[in-house]
């Protein structure tokens, strides 16, 4: 069997893994995909809580009923629009559609601008994103595996990783300061899972009773997602992921970067953060560090 490709595609200056993206899939998403007013988008830079949000949205949509969550893989229930499978999953799907995307704002479907669709953008401390992505690259066979953390760190801060620069991705979305875009943080969700689910429900106009809210919160805990075959990526064949090397649901904590970063590496990232992100007050807002 041929080895799985680890190549990337550069589209409009952004790096996409070729395993799941083509020029066509990205062109289609940007220019042809028809956003509907009742679409709900889960948008993230990778490793920021994408899967967690996919499952929260699924369970809010089913009013806490766990059948879809336990019977359909997350990537089919809340598919990535930009991937080669996105069109087939989404084009004829009845509303309301739950849609995932790692796209930077400038490559998002153009039809979003004139729609009432909602976007939930989740942001995570970039130092933990860097560590999570580094570990993910060790277990996947479709991403270039950089074993040396110092080398990976330097690629991350330069934006030479999949989906390119964290700083550009986050600042691009934060500039979309409009009422149909909700900003969530991974750390805020960790600190107050129930309050976070209630906030999402309010944003979506979904008024759920206590029992369904309890179900959303309980079923989307790290432990329960790690054990749910439809969320935990153990269904991905060995050809694409080496499950013996580690789990997609790795630690699920904030601050693990302290076990990886040197003081110099932390300061280097802080400096770029200062230059590129200072306008947004994210550190204070989300209690990073
Ligand atoms: S991906 O590949 O972009 O879809 O990855 P993504 O789902 O965005 O991020 C994976 C990281 O999120 C952690 N995770 C959680 N943490 C806490 N609580 C819950 N419920 C939860 N669900 C997912 C997951 O463990 C990955 O982080 P790390 O730091 O690697 O453990």
mmCIF file of N, CA, C and O in Angstrom, residues 164-197:
data_model
loop_
_atom_site.group_PDB
_atom_site.id
_atom_site.type_symbol
_atom_site.label_atom_id
_atom_site.label_comp_id
_atom_site.label_asym_id
_atom_site.label_seq_id
_atom_site.Cartn_x
_atom_site.Cartn_y
_atom_site.Cartn_z
ATOM 1 N N UNK A 164 -1.294 27.584 8.873
ATOM 2 C CA UNK A 164 -0.378 28.737 8.980
ATOM 3 C C UNK A 164 -0.439 29.419 10.345
ATOM 4 O O UNK A 164 -0.592 28.746 11.337
ATOM 5 N N UNK A 165 -0.337 30.754 10.352
ATOM 6 C CA UNK A 165 -0.084 31.445 11.620
ATOM 7 C C UNK A 165 -1.300 31.491 12.558
ATOM 8 O O UNK A 165 -2.375 31.985 12.177
ATOM 9 N N UNK A 166 -1.083 31.021 13.791
ATOM 10 C CA UNK A 166 -2.123 31.159 14.831
ATOM 11 C C UNK A 166 -2.488 32.630 14.999
ATOM 12 O O UNK A 166 -3.668 32.986 15.109
ATOM 13 N N UNK A 167 -1.470 33.500 15.014
ATOM 14 C CA UNK A 167 -1.688 34.929 15.281
ATOM 15 C C UNK A 167 -2.585 35.545 14.195
ATOM 16 O O UNK A 167 -3.500 36.305 14.492
ATOM 17 N N UNK A 168 -2.311 35.212 12.942
ATOM 18 C CA UNK A 168 -3.112 35.766 11.849
ATOM 19 C C UNK A 168 -4.535 35.204 11.868
ATOM 20 O O UNK A 168 -5.508 35.923 11.615
ATOM 21 N N UNK A 169 -4.633 33.905 12.156
ATOM 22 C CA UNK A 169 -5.952 33.257 12.174
ATOM 23 C C UNK A 169 -6.830 33.917 13.227
ATOM 24 O O UNK A 169 -7.954 34.358 12.957
ATOM 25 N N UNK A 170 -6.293 34.018 14.448
ATOM 26 C CA UNK A 170 -7.095 34.544 15.555
ATOM 27 C C UNK A 170 -7.386 36.029 15.339
ATOM 28 O O UNK A 170 -8.532 36.473 15.487
ATOM 29 N N UNK A 171 -6.377 36.801 14.937
ATOM 30 C CA UNK A 171 -6.656 38.234 14.787
ATOM 31 C C UNK A 171 -7.647 38.467 13.645
ATOM 32 O O UNK A 171 -8.505 39.338 13.725
ATOM 33 N N UNK A 172 -7.554 37.669 12.595
ATOM 34 C CA UNK A 172 -8.502 37.807 11.471
ATOM 35 C C UNK A 172 -9.941 37.606 11.921
ATOM 36 O O UNK A 172 -10.846 38.344 11.540
ATOM 37 N N UNK A 173 -10.164 36.590 12.769
ATOM 38 C CA UNK A 173 -11.532 36.332 13.230
ATOM 39 C C UNK A 173 -11.980 37.353 14.283
ATOM 40 O O UNK A 173 -13.143 37.747 14.307
ATOM 41 N N UNK A 174 -11.046 37.778 15.119
ATOM 42 C CA UNK A 174 -11.458 38.741 16.160
ATOM 43 C C UNK A 174 -11.855 40.081 15.558
ATOM 44 O O UNK A 174 -12.656 40.814 16.138
ATOM 45 N N UNK A 175 -11.321 40.368 14.388
ATOM 46 C CA UNK A 175 -11.714 41.632 13.739
ATOM 47 C C UNK A 175 -13.160 41.585 13.252
ATOM 48 O O UNK A 175 -13.763 42.623 12.994
ATOM 49 N N UNK A 176 -13.700 40.373 13.098
ATOM 50 C CA UNK A 176 -15.103 40.243 12.653
ATOM 51 C C UNK A 176 -16.004 40.478 13.853
ATOM 52 O O UNK A 176 -16.688 39.568 14.328
ATOM 53 N N UNK A 177 -15.979 41.661 14.371
ATOM 54 C CA UNK A 177 -16.713 41.966 15.582
ATOM 55 C C UNK A 177 -18.170 42.219 15.227
ATOM 56 O O UNK A 177 -18.583 43.352 15.016
ATOM 57 N N UNK A 178 -18.976 41.161 15.106
ATOM 58 C CA UNK A 178 -20.381 41.339 14.723
ATOM 59 C C UNK A 178 -21.259 40.421 15.562
ATOM 60 O O UNK A 178 -20.774 39.439 16.124
ATOM 61 N N UNK A 179 -22.549 40.727 15.626
ATOM 62 C CA UNK A 179 -23.406 40.031 16.601
ATOM 63 C C UNK A 179 -23.623 38.557 16.264
ATOM 64 O O UNK A 179 -24.011 37.789 17.131
ATOM 65 N N UNK A 180 -23.402 38.159 15.023
ATOM 66 C CA UNK A 180 -23.574 36.729 14.723
ATOM 67 C C UNK A 180 -22.269 35.939 14.857
ATOM 68 O O UNK A 180 -22.167 34.820 14.364
ATOM 69 N N UNK A 181 -21.264 36.520 15.514
ATOM 70 C CA UNK A 181 -20.026 35.783 15.820
ATOM 71 C C UNK A 181 -19.822 35.803 17.336
ATOM 72 O O UNK A 181 -19.758 36.864 17.949
ATOM 73 N N UNK A 182 -19.763 34.607 17.930
ATOM 74 C CA UNK A 182 -19.560 34.494 19.379
ATOM 75 C C UNK A 182 -18.137 34.010 19.639
ATOM 76 O O UNK A 182 -17.702 33.001 19.077
ATOM 77 N N UNK A 183 -17.439 34.714 20.507
ATOM 78 C CA UNK A 183 -16.086 34.311 20.874
ATOM 79 C C UNK A 183 -16.130 33.493 22.164
ATOM 80 O O UNK A 183 -16.656 33.940 23.180
ATOM 81 N N UNK A 184 -15.592 32.271 22.083
ATOM 82 C CA UNK A 184 -15.488 31.416 23.269
ATOM 83 C C UNK A 184 -14.014 31.113 23.512
ATOM 84 O O UNK A 184 -13.202 31.226 22.593
ATOM 85 N N UNK A 185 -13.677 30.708 24.728
ATOM 86 C CA UNK A 185 -12.296 30.289 24.957
ATOM 87 C C UNK A 185 -12.270 28.898 25.570
ATOM 88 O O UNK A 185 -13.142 28.535 26.378
ATOM 89 N N UNK A 186 -11.270 28.147 25.160
ATOM 90 C CA UNK A 186 -11.059 26.786 25.680
ATOM 91 C C UNK A 186 -10.937 26.831 27.206
ATOM 92 O O UNK A 186 -11.553 26.032 27.909
ATOM 93 N N UNK A 187 -10.181 27.805 27.701
ATOM 94 C CA UNK A 187 -9.939 27.887 29.138
ATOM 95 C C UNK A 187 -11.227 28.243 29.887
ATOM 96 O O UNK A 187 -11.473 27.719 30.976
ATOM 97 N N UNK A 188 -12.045 29.105 29.273
ATOM 98 C CA UNK A 188 -13.326 29.470 29.884
ATOM 99 C C UNK A 188 -14.250 28.255 29.945
ATOM 100 O O UNK A 188 -14.989 28.062 30.914
ATOM 101 N N UNK A 189 -14.185 27.422 28.897
ATOM 102 C CA UNK A 189 -15.026 26.223 28.873
ATOM 103 C C UNK A 189 -14.563 25.224 29.935
ATOM 104 O O UNK A 189 -15.374 24.544 30.554
ATOM 105 N N UNK A 190 -13.250 25.162 30.143
ATOM 106 C CA UNK A 190 -12.720 24.268 31.187
ATOM 107 C C UNK A 190 -13.153 24.744 32.568
ATOM 108 O O UNK A 190 -13.529 23.950 33.423
ATOM 109 N N UNK A 191 -13.100 26.076 32.750
ATOM 110 C CA UNK A 191 -13.379 26.631 34.054
ATOM 111 C C UNK A 191 -14.862 26.553 34.414
ATOM 112 O O UNK A 191 -15.220 26.304 35.546
ATOM 113 N N UNK A 192 -15.722 26.745 33.414
ATOM 114 C CA UNK A 192 -17.157 26.781 33.690
ATOM 115 C C UNK A 192 -17.914 26.114 32.538
ATOM 116 O O UNK A 192 -18.525 26.784 31.695
ATOM 117 N N UNK A 193 -17.897 24.775 32.521
ATOM 118 C CA UNK A 193 -18.530 24.073 31.393
ATOM 119 C C UNK A 193 -20.027 24.382 31.259
ATOM 120 O O UNK A 193 -20.516 24.636 30.157
ATOM 121 N N UNK A 194 -20.726 24.402 32.384
ATOM 122 C CA UNK A 194 -22.182 24.622 32.322
ATOM 123 C C UNK A 194 -22.496 26.059 31.872
ATOM 124 O O UNK A 194 -23.334 26.274 30.991
ATOM 125 N N UNK A 195 -21.770 27.019 32.467
ATOM 126 C CA UNK A 195 -21.972 28.415 32.066
ATOM 127 C C UNK A 195 -21.671 28.595 30.579
ATOM 128 O O UNK A 195 -22.339 29.375 29.891
ATOM 129 N N UNK A 196 -20.688 27.864 30.086
ATOM 130 C CA UNK A 196 -20.324 27.980 28.672
ATOM 131 C C UNK A 196 -21.430 27.424 27.772
ATOM 132 O O UNK A 196 -21.776 28.020 26.747
ATOM 133 N N UNK A 197 -21.988 26.290 28.191
ATOM 134 C CA UNK A 197 -23.082 25.698 27.389
ATOM 135 C C UNK A 197 -24.288 26.644 27.394
ATOM 136 O O UNK A 197 -24.923 26.873 26.344
#
